[in-house]
Amino acid sequence: MTNLNGVEGLDALTRSLARRTPEQLAALLARHAEPLARRPAPTELRGLASTLWSYETLHQLVVHLDHPRLTVLATAARLSQERTGQAAPGPAAPAPGADYQSLMAHRLSFAHLAGEPVPAQDVFAALGAPSPGPTRTAAENALHALCDDGLAAPADDGTIVVPPRAPQLLAAHDLGPFLADAPRPAPDATSEEPTATVPPTSPHDESQAAVASLDATVERLLASLATQPAALRKSGGLTVREIKRLAKAAGAGEPHTRLLLDLTLAAGLIALTRTPSGITALPTGAYDDWLTRPPGARLAPVLAAWSDLWDIPTHTPFGETPTALVRGHDRHAPAFRHALLAALATVPLGAGIPLPPLPLTEPPQHGPDHRSPLTDLLRAADWHRPLAVTRQPMAEERAAHTLHEAVYLGLAAHGTLTPLGRALLTDPQSLGEPLAALLPQLLEQAHFQADLTAVVPGRPSTALTGLLASAADRESEGHAVTWRFTPQSVRHALDSGHTATTLLEDLTRASVTGTLPQPLVYLVQDAARAHGRMRVLPAACCIRSDDETLLKELAAHRALRPLGLREIAPTVLVSARPPAATLDALRAAGYAPALESDTGATTVERLPAHRTTAHAPVRNPHAPLALAHRLLGLPTEHRETGPRETEPEDPGDRKPEACEP
């Protein structure tokens, strides 16, 4: 048989791509969007074929192959290399002392990179499946999937061509015997071993509670960043002080805060921007639109970002400082995460492994005889992504942190996947519907009670949260959120521009009964009467009041001596400190001043709202199909009529003709 060199192999792949419909080619481009994006967009099918079989792209794609596909590809690559060596042996090695160019020419010669076409029957025979059966069917399906993904191509004579770089990538990995089915991390229900009792709560209930808490935590975290952007270190990443501040504002632990920061950055809700004082993290313009969405639509991009994150944010290797908002470099993390979720999906309820403690209480033990629930889970996950699980360092530690992240995000519970986790495993971009079923509609009204509290029996809307937060202090949350009104909290509302009339009107509209308790009305009216009895002028500054006795009291107040107050008129005091410092000192002493402009109008004090623009471009869901039309030479607006339009089946179900056994 004539040796098929690398150029002819690309020709076979190009012809295979040309036989696809635009929808099938677009599906291929969408599946490989991340590795293909690392190179310029192809302008022709030959360029796409060259990119698919480049060493860099293959290095990314093989990590996401399960055991059957990886074993079939490795077997075909080995047979191809053996046949290539028999058909065209490589050139003699350069003599000792040869120059660099001679050495590289020998190493990169076609004899080492060429790929001889291999009959599919030879691949099946090498896998121990020469005749029809379950193993043969699994091998055929794996070969069809490789052809669909562009990792194998049919030659004109019906044989199979694999990328010439595949032997270099896979020769060092011992994949063991071909396994048609994934191993189970837990014993079957039919086994004689006793099974665990069914937990009192269902995975659905656990997931519902987790995502409800997650939505509120993300909202508080972004609100804190909008008020006060977080500064990054010069070496990159947030400082420990900033992480502690944001964790306190969000009401979450520091590891979970790091996780949510990385997820919101990947989702485009926050971005890093350069300022004169350094690089800061603050919300993007998409954050304002995010606030108006229902809870399910808000969490969908955050959870989808977790599946593709090149990092395990809650895991900090020994000797490193925990931080956040650092670009991840763990390219195996997405495949590792997918493998664990796929293994958990096979665990029935009541047979799940216990959640491993953090940090791991015992050092990981290795060896064929060592068994533990976590190692059993890893062995099962290894079938789904062999190159990303047990062949990577610190697999046990990374798995423990990944499982804790999945539980925190509502994707796993009781040692198995929740319905939301199964939806993420199936399609990370289609989480809106399952999330909408988990999260109830936001509430627009609250129950105001005579003890000066407001209770929302569920998740309050953004508008209701903003109103109550401006005039009350959040006291507790969970299935119901409680705010408490105090003289200080009402004063904050008056400082931000409310009057007693407008505040009472807004609170009345937000009341379930349409009325407010009398104690709350009295509290607002009393605070309004005291508010603004003194005015701080932006001079340097001045304090004025019609109450001369009050001003004399201020001038003699021991706690206000740092202000250097001096009486310049019976109704005016002058301060040596600027307006902001004077306001803070007066309020700390128990008074309720109001800020006044130089025109005599009351100045409204509002917290700053910072925004930036996201640097990552928004993906166009129609871009792969448009590119597929261009690569196939078809018009974008009007699809070509003919044989291509007569294939309604899903692209993933198509079996390339030359891949048929």
XYZ file of C-alpha atoms in Angstrom:
661
model
C 0.000 0.000 0.000
C 1.263 3.412 -0.880
C 2.347 5.472 2.101
C -0.008 8.349 2.846
C 2.060 11.300 4.054
C 0.875 14.216 6.156
C -0.208 16.280 3.148
C -2.406 13.511 1.779
C -3.861 13.007 5.231
C -4.966 16.644 5.292
C -6.503 16.122 1.875
C -8.571 13.234 3.237
C -9.735 15.349 6.171
C -10.539 18.277 3.867
C -12.669 16.058 1.634
C -14.428 14.689 4.714
C -15.216 18.222 5.928
C -16.492 19.228 2.499
C -19.105 16.443 2.576
C -20.746 17.889 5.700
C -23.797 20.088 5.785
C -23.430 23.640 7.143
C -25.181 22.553 10.340
C -22.838 19.599 10.831
C -19.763 21.728 10.201
C -21.096 24.434 12.546
C -21.584 21.802 15.259
C -17.940 20.783 14.833
C -16.791 24.402 15.073
C -18.913 24.940 18.211
C -17.580 21.803 19.942
C -13.981 22.868 19.314
C -14.532 26.610 19.795
C -11.973 27.009 22.589
C -8.905 25.402 20.918
C -9.805 26.793 17.485
C -10.033 30.310 18.946
C -6.313 30.173 19.750
C -5.551 30.505 16.039
C -6.829 32.901 13.376
C -10.213 31.917 11.966
C -9.771 29.683 8.901
C -10.734 31.073 5.509
C -10.952 27.716 3.724
C -11.556 24.081 4.582
C -7.905 23.236 4.053
C -6.963 25.744 6.728
C -9.540 24.289 9.113
C -8.153 20.794 8.509
C -4.618 21.998 9.166
C -5.728 23.676 12.411
C -7.625 20.591 13.604
C -4.580 18.372 13.119
C -2.021 20.820 14.474
C -0.129 19.702 17.551
C -1.548 22.548 19.707
C -5.172 21.759 18.858
C -4.738 18.016 19.258
C -3.105 18.619 22.627
C -6.354 20.274 23.768
C -8.801 17.884 22.114
C -7.421 14.551 23.310
C -7.808 15.678 26.945
C -11.591 15.705 26.419
C -11.807 12.186 24.942
C -13.355 9.370 26.949
C -11.775 5.932 27.234
C -13.379 4.316 24.128
C -12.542 7.199 21.796
C -9.051 7.651 23.204
C -8.306 3.913 22.982
C -9.553 3.697 19.401
C -7.502 6.749 18.413
C -4.363 5.454 20.141
C -4.770 2.003 18.569
C -5.319 3.445 15.094
C -2.308 5.736 15.551
C -0.109 2.817 16.631
C -1.192 0.657 13.706
C -0.726 3.571 11.331
C 2.790 4.172 12.600
C 3.651 0.481 12.301
C 2.346 0.338 8.741
C 4.168 3.542 7.886
C 7.455 2.159 9.166
C 6.993 -0.993 7.072
C 6.012 0.892 3.921
C 8.599 3.674 4.108
C 11.308 3.356 6.744
C 12.723 6.594 8.051
C 15.988 8.065 6.831
C 19.225 7.161 8.534
C 20.045 9.136 11.643
C 22.479 12.038 11.149
C 26.085 11.388 11.955
C 27.398 12.385 15.396
C 28.106 16.087 15.565
C 25.535 16.981 12.902
C 24.201 20.524 12.919
C 20.853 21.529 14.433
C 19.069 21.757 11.074
C 20.042 18.195 10.169
C 18.799 16.886 13.503
C 15.448 18.688 13.191
C 15.026 17.600 9.576
C 15.463 13.991 10.681
C 13.088 14.326 13.636
C 10.393 16.062 11.575
C 10.764 13.868 8.485
C 7.618 12.427 6.938
C 8.710 8.945 7.958
C 8.133 9.970 11.568
C 5.029 12.087 10.988
C 3.291 10.242 8.172
C 0.091 8.342 8.790
C -0.634 5.222 6.803
C -4.370 4.563 6.358
C -5.651 1.730 8.533
C -8.660 -0.501 7.814
C -11.271 -0.163 10.516
C -11.402 -3.962 10.841
C -7.738 -4.005 11.882
C -8.449 -1.460 14.615
C -11.384 -3.497 15.926
C -9.308 -6.703 15.865
C -6.500 -5.024 17.823
C -9.078 -3.993 20.446
C -10.272 -7.568 20.841
C -13.537 -7.048 18.954
C -13.115 -8.750 15.547
C -16.720 -9.945 15.462
C -20.060 -8.248 16.223
C -20.957 -7.797 19.854
C -21.211 -5.145 22.576
C -17.481 -4.404 22.493
C -17.502 -4.123 18.697
C -20.502 -1.784 18.813
C -18.799 0.459 21.377
C -15.636 0.592 19.267
C -17.627 1.452 16.138
C -19.464 4.233 17.954
C -16.155 5.599 19.240
C -14.707 5.606 15.709
C -17.799 7.388 14.362
C -17.461 10.015 17.102
C -13.797 10.558 16.203
C -14.757 11.077 12.572
C -17.498 13.520 13.549
C -15.016 15.480 15.678
C -12.421 15.639 12.897
C -9.921 13.511 14.839
C -10.089 10.819 12.171
C -10.884 11.024 8.468
C -12.054 8.446 5.922
C -9.790 7.842 2.926
C -11.227 7.220 -0.531
C -10.774 3.458 -0.216
C -12.730 3.260 3.048
C -9.739 3.116 5.372
C -9.213 5.496 8.280
C -6.572 8.211 8.587
C -5.641 9.688 11.960
C -3.593 12.834 12.681
C 0.152 12.242 12.159
C 0.892 13.783 15.574
C -1.390 11.343 17.412
C 1.373 8.768 18.124
C 3.537 11.439 19.727
C 0.683 12.474 22.006
C -0.566 9.047 23.029
C 2.363 6.638 22.827
C 3.423 7.296 26.428
C -0.015 6.511 27.895
C -0.967 2.961 28.840
C -4.744 2.950 28.513
C -5.162 -0.713 29.394
C -7.758 -3.013 27.820
C -10.711 -1.618 25.930
C -13.681 -0.994 28.258
C -16.997 -0.533 26.535
C -18.893 0.663 29.616
C -17.967 3.085 32.367
C -17.256 1.489 35.778
C -19.581 2.361 38.594
C -18.163 4.214 41.616
C -20.724 2.529 43.897
C -21.983 -1.067 44.078
C -25.066 -2.012 42.148
C -28.394 -2.074 43.925
C -28.559 -5.825 43.184
C -25.363 -6.561 45.107
C -25.445 -8.288 48.466
C -23.647 -5.419 50.212
C -25.893 -3.286 52.442
C -26.876 0.000 50.880
C -27.145 3.351 52.623
C -30.479 4.656 53.707
C -32.229 7.253 51.586
C -31.370 10.760 52.882
C -34.181 12.821 54.420
C -33.946 15.523 51.739
C -33.930 15.008 47.983
C -31.206 16.297 45.630
C -33.841 18.617 44.171
C -34.500 20.235 47.554
C -30.781 20.562 48.314
C -30.173 22.111 44.904
C -33.055 24.545 45.358
C -31.710 25.756 48.692
C -28.177 26.046 47.333
C -29.040 28.102 44.242
C -31.359 30.397 46.234
C -28.506 31.188 48.602
C -26.079 31.444 45.681
C -28.188 34.038 43.879
C -28.335 36.258 46.964
C -24.598 35.858 47.604
C -23.618 36.781 44.049
C -25.903 39.818 44.184
C -24.302 41.069 47.406
C -20.801 40.424 46.073
C -21.404 42.421 42.890
C -23.128 45.207 44.827
C -20.057 45.516 47.045
C -17.764 45.714 44.010
C -20.032 48.335 42.443
C -19.757 50.482 45.567
C -16.039 49.956 46.164
C -13.941 48.371 43.390
C -11.332 45.865 44.516
C -7.653 46.636 43.939
C -5.341 43.958 42.587
C -1.744 43.364 43.589
C 1.008 44.425 41.217
C 1.917 40.763 40.823
C -1.707 39.924 39.994
C -4.662 38.681 41.976
C -6.606 40.183 44.835
C -4.968 40.922 48.144
C -5.982 38.930 51.217
C -7.494 42.094 52.692
C -9.729 42.631 49.666
C -10.872 39.009 49.709
C -11.781 39.279 53.385
C -13.708 42.510 52.741
C -15.664 41.016 49.853
C -16.308 37.791 51.774
C -17.828 39.785 54.626
C -19.967 41.844 52.243
C -21.173 38.751 50.381
C -21.799 36.716 53.522
C -19.657 33.836 52.258
C -16.435 32.110 53.196
C -13.197 33.194 51.584
C -12.828 30.066 49.362
C -16.373 30.495 48.032
C -15.753 34.213 47.528
C -12.714 33.395 45.381
C -14.847 30.933 43.429
C -17.628 33.460 42.782
C -15.152 36.169 41.789
C -13.603 33.927 39.159
C -17.031 32.819 37.912
C -18.414 36.347 37.588
C -15.224 37.393 35.793
C -15.595 34.492 33.342
C -19.295 35.339 32.894
C -18.458 38.944 31.966
C -20.198 40.485 34.970
C -16.969 42.001 36.267
C -13.771 42.995 34.496
C -10.282 44.161 35.312
C -9.524 47.741 34.342
C -6.412 49.868 34.664
C -6.668 53.066 36.697
C -4.028 55.627 37.754
C -3.746 53.822 41.094
C -3.421 50.353 39.549
C -5.626 47.556 38.257
C -9.072 47.223 39.844
C -11.975 44.799 39.518
C -15.457 46.248 39.141
C -18.767 45.344 37.485
C -19.288 45.766 33.772
C -22.254 47.323 32.015
C -23.755 43.815 31.768
C -24.259 43.901 35.546
C -27.101 46.452 35.236
C -28.932 44.210 32.774
C -28.168 41.199 34.992
C -29.984 42.861 37.917
C -33.219 43.091 35.918
C -33.300 39.391 35.008
C -35.150 36.688 36.947
C -32.974 34.565 39.262
C -32.717 31.639 36.848
C -31.454 33.804 34.007
C -28.982 35.472 36.360
C -27.373 32.253 37.576
C -27.256 30.479 34.194
C -24.111 32.236 32.868
C -22.400 31.946 36.258
C -22.884 28.171 36.452
C -22.026 27.709 32.772
C -18.718 29.505 33.383
C -17.834 26.907 36.040
C -17.803 24.057 33.523
C -15.159 25.792 31.351
C -13.026 27.383 34.075
C -9.296 26.662 33.717
C -8.830 26.501 37.456
C -10.189 25.031 40.684
C -10.543 28.327 42.592
C -11.061 26.843 46.057
C -7.933 24.673 45.752
C -4.638 26.304 46.664
C -1.564 24.067 46.280
C 0.801 23.880 49.232
C 3.105 26.874 49.442
C 0.927 29.229 47.400
C -1.128 32.175 48.657
C -4.909 31.968 48.085
C -6.038 34.643 45.673
C -8.618 35.315 42.992
C -8.998 36.931 39.580
C -5.810 35.317 38.293
C -5.885 33.761 34.857
C -6.103 29.977 35.242
C -3.476 27.741 33.679
C -4.949 24.336 34.502
C -6.084 23.184 31.071
C -7.136 19.825 32.511
C -9.638 21.389 34.940
C -12.669 21.431 32.568
C -12.157 17.777 31.579
C -11.461 16.806 35.201
C -14.670 18.536 36.310
C -16.710 16.859 33.550
C -15.325 13.428 34.457
C -16.286 13.776 38.122
C -19.813 14.921 37.262
C -20.207 12.080 34.762
C -19.105 9.566 37.402
C -21.504 11.039 39.974
C -24.341 10.782 37.436
C -24.152 6.971 37.662
C -24.520 6.911 41.456
C -28.065 6.135 42.642
C -29.593 8.086 45.493
C -28.594 6.601 48.827
C -25.376 5.013 47.520
C -23.322 8.189 47.116
C -19.939 8.694 48.702
C -19.668 11.016 51.705
C -18.318 14.451 50.938
C -14.583 14.376 51.746
C -13.485 16.862 54.419
C -11.360 19.876 53.577
C -8.475 19.853 53.961
C -8.002 16.142 53.461
C -7.399 14.618 56.885
C -5.190 11.816 55.541
C -2.441 11.996 52.928
C -3.417 10.384 49.620
C -2.375 6.745 49.319
C -1.584 5.205 45.989
C -1.464 1.633 44.854
C -3.728 -0.942 43.235
C -4.914 -2.287 46.593
C -5.829 1.047 48.129
C -9.569 1.650 48.066
C -11.638 4.492 49.468
C -14.856 6.151 48.335
C -12.884 9.000 46.779
C -10.428 6.739 44.941
C -13.314 4.604 43.670
C -14.944 7.739 42.317
C -11.700 8.794 40.648
C -11.271 5.395 39.030
C -14.762 5.653 37.627
C -14.130 9.224 36.472
C -10.905 8.120 34.786
C -12.954 6.248 32.176
C -14.687 9.470 31.125
C -11.487 11.547 30.720
C -8.423 9.264 31.053
C -5.810 11.968 30.425
C -7.268 14.476 32.903
C -7.970 12.516 36.101
C -5.604 10.038 37.738
C -2.725 10.857 35.387
C -2.594 14.396 36.793
C -0.941 15.335 40.116
C -2.926 15.968 43.310
C -5.970 14.187 41.879
C -7.486 13.456 45.313
C -7.116 17.022 46.586
C -8.427 18.537 43.373
C -11.357 16.118 43.364
C -12.295 16.953 46.960
C -12.336 20.685 46.222
C -14.251 20.165 42.975
C -16.920 18.132 44.774
C -17.309 20.841 47.428
C -17.691 23.451 44.691
C -20.353 21.329 42.983
C -22.308 21.019 46.237
C -22.035 24.760 46.914
C -23.319 25.540 43.406
C -26.284 23.162 43.777
C -24.957 20.655 41.215
C -24.393 17.740 43.590
C -25.959 16.522 46.822
C -25.837 13.318 48.875
C -22.963 11.973 46.755
C -24.844 12.131 43.458
C -25.843 14.704 40.855
C -28.872 16.924 41.286
C -31.203 17.546 38.330
C -29.387 20.851 37.813
C -26.042 19.035 37.749
C -27.350 16.620 35.113
C -28.518 19.566 33.026
C -25.064 21.144 33.269
C -23.435 17.863 32.284
C -25.705 17.582 29.242
C -25.457 21.179 28.004
C -23.945 24.006 30.065
C -25.586 26.594 27.816
C -29.161 25.406 28.514
C -29.556 25.982 32.235
C -32.260 28.638 32.098
C -35.209 26.244 32.213
C -34.001 23.991 35.088
C -32.961 27.051 37.089
C -36.336 28.708 36.533
C -37.994 25.568 37.922
C -35.788 25.691 41.018
C -36.047 29.383 41.818
C -39.468 30.958 42.466
C -40.419 34.365 41.162
C -38.993 37.345 42.972
C -41.289 39.040 45.472
C -42.160 42.711 45.045
C -43.753 43.278 48.472
C -42.891 42.707 52.135
C -44.708 42.203 55.421
C -44.143 45.236 57.696
C -44.572 44.438 61.379
C -45.069 46.474 64.542
C -41.639 45.484 65.921
C -40.053 47.653 63.193
C -39.110 44.731 60.964
C -39.944 43.947 57.351
C -40.087 40.279 56.324
C -39.949 38.979 52.758
C -40.990 35.288 52.710
C -38.797 34.412 49.742
C -36.377 36.114 47.374
C -36.999 39.890 47.146
C -36.700 41.664 43.821
C -33.863 44.060 43.128
C -36.137 47.076 43.535
C -37.527 45.848 46.859
C -34.049 44.983 48.098
C -32.788 48.439 47.167
C -35.677 50.181 48.933
C -35.409 48.174 52.159
C -31.599 48.307 52.193
C -31.703 52.096 51.885
C -33.882 52.487 55.001
C -33.276 49.373 57.113
C -30.531 46.985 58.174
C -30.562 43.411 56.896
C -30.981 41.242 59.992
C -31.278 37.677 58.751
C -31.894 35.668 55.639
C -32.677 32.178 54.500
C -36.104 31.084 53.340
C -37.251 34.535 54.529
C -35.254 37.775 54.559
C -35.683 40.211 57.451
C -34.802 43.910 57.655
C -34.979 46.029 60.816
C -35.703 49.778 60.857
C -33.694 51.886 63.305
C -33.229 55.648 63.742
C -29.800 55.334 62.121
C -31.064 53.329 59.126
C -33.913 55.784 58.515
C -31.424 58.626 58.757
C -29.404 56.942 55.981
C -32.505 56.990 53.782
C -32.991 60.686 54.488
C -29.296 61.293 53.740
C -29.713 59.620 50.350
C -32.449 62.024 49.236
C -35.666 60.641 50.686
C -38.090 62.832 52.575
C -40.459 61.490 55.196
C -43.323 61.718 52.706
C -41.589 59.943 49.815
C -40.125 57.252 52.043
C -43.485 56.444 53.632
C -45.157 56.389 50.220
C -42.571 53.981 48.801
C -42.788 51.710 51.837
C -46.586 51.708 51.688
C -46.519 50.606 48.045
C -44.134 47.806 49.025
C -46.415 46.603 51.833
C -48.472 43.475 51.292
C -51.401 45.033 53.176
C -51.014 48.481 51.636
C -50.499 50.015 55.090
C -47.617 50.546 57.499
C -47.547 49.866 61.275
C -47.920 52.999 63.364
C -44.515 52.559 65.133
C -42.740 52.637 61.755
C -44.615 55.796 60.697
C -43.675 57.483 63.969
C -40.042 56.423 63.588
C -39.773 57.942 60.104
C -41.498 61.158 61.147
C -39.329 61.562 64.276
C -36.146 60.975 62.273
C -37.275 63.490 59.653
C -37.920 66.163 62.298
C -34.390 65.757 63.661
C -32.813 65.446 60.245
C -31.375 68.634 58.828
C -31.682 70.762 61.971
C -28.056 71.629 61.253
C -26.483 72.180 57.846
C -22.866 71.573 56.799
C -21.666 74.111 54.259
C -18.885 73.266 51.790
C -16.684 76.171 52.793
C -13.930 74.636 54.918
C -16.502 74.142 56.383
C -19.464 75.838 58.166
C -22.277 74.485 60.329
C -25.472 76.499 60.501
C -28.709 75.999 62.432
C -31.641 78.101 63.544
C -31.327 76.461 66.960
C -28.741 78.666 68.712
C -28.743 76.446 71.812
C -27.869 73.433 69.672
C -24.883 75.246 68.141
C -23.595 76.250 71.556
C -23.874 72.606 72.558
C -21.832 71.568 69.533
C -19.129 74.150 70.187
C -18.746 72.870 73.743
C -18.901 69.143 72.884
C -15.701 67.412 73.947
C -15.871 64.738 71.218
C -16.083 67.455 68.540
C -12.950 69.325 69.607
C -10.883 67.860 66.700
C -13.201 69.813 64.344
C -11.996 73.120 65.800
C -15.541 74.542 65.867
C -15.775 78.305 66.228
C -18.899 80.440 66.437
C -18.967 83.115 63.741
C -22.623 84.003 64.276
C -25.391 82.949 66.644
C -26.576 80.496 63.992
C -23.243 79.620 62.288
C -20.178 77.598 63.330
C -17.047 77.157 61.252
C -15.113 73.871 61.167
C -11.444 73.331 60.429
C -12.184 69.969 58.751
C -13.707 69.413 55.295
C -17.441 68.680 54.917
C -17.119 64.884 54.741
C -15.018 64.658 57.905
C -17.317 67.085 59.713
C -20.397 65.084 58.778
C -18.786 61.842 59.995
C -17.752 63.410 63.318
C -21.197 64.875 63.965
C -22.942 61.597 63.176
C -20.491 59.644 65.326
C -21.399 61.962 68.191
C -25.083 61.114 67.790
C -26.316 64.108 65.781
C -28.175 64.053 62.471
C -26.759 66.745 60.180
C -27.572 67.181 56.492
C -25.199 68.339 53.764
C -26.047 71.611 52.029
C -24.652 73.015 48.781
C -23.365 76.540 48.333
C -26.730 77.483 46.811
C -28.570 76.495 49.965
C -30.114 73.317 48.569
C -29.798 70.029 50.415
C -27.221 67.758 48.780
C -28.207 64.119 48.285
C -25.539 61.681 49.448
C -25.376 58.550 47.336
C -22.953 55.643 47.301
C -20.833 55.590 44.156
C -21.720 53.088 41.443
C -18.693 52.000 39.434
C -18.821 50.281 36.058
C -16.357 49.238 33.402
C -16.537 47.529 30.040
C -15.956 43.824 29.589
C -12.851 43.067 27.563
C -14.007 39.643 26.410
C -16.177 39.781 23.268
C -19.670 38.371 23.526
C -20.014 35.136 21.594
C -22.432 35.224 18.699
C -24.399 31.947 18.734
C -24.864 32.191 14.948
C -21.159 32.740 14.207
C -20.262 29.017 13.758
C -23.054 28.526 11.215
C -22.068 31.669 9.323
C -18.431 30.523 9.222
C -19.534 27.064 8.076
C -21.393 28.620 5.139
C -18.323 30.615 4.155
C -16.006 27.610 4.390
C -18.361 25.521 2.243
C -18.783 28.358 -0.252
C -22.510 28.689 0.392
C -24.501 31.920 0.745
C -25.160 32.864 4.349
C -28.749 34.096 4.026
C -30.129 31.452 1.651
C -29.177 27.870 2.208
C -28.448 25.733 -0.792
C -31.242 23.400 -1.869
C -30.342 19.866 -2.765
C -29.111 16.757 -1.052
C -27.774 18.692 1.945
C -31.294 19.816 2.834
C -32.605 16.243 2.976
C -30.714 15.262 6.143
C -32.869 16.322 9.082
C -31.141 14.173 11.699
C -28.953 15.650 14.402
C -25.337 16.222 13.308
C -24.060 14.148 16.186
C -26.111 11.123 15.003
C -24.633 11.132 11.493
C -22.165 8.349 10.752
C -19.638 9.239 8.019
C -19.923 6.836 5.129
C -16.263 5.829 5.152
C -16.373 5.152 8.894
C -18.983 2.409 8.449
C -17.484 -1.020 9.188
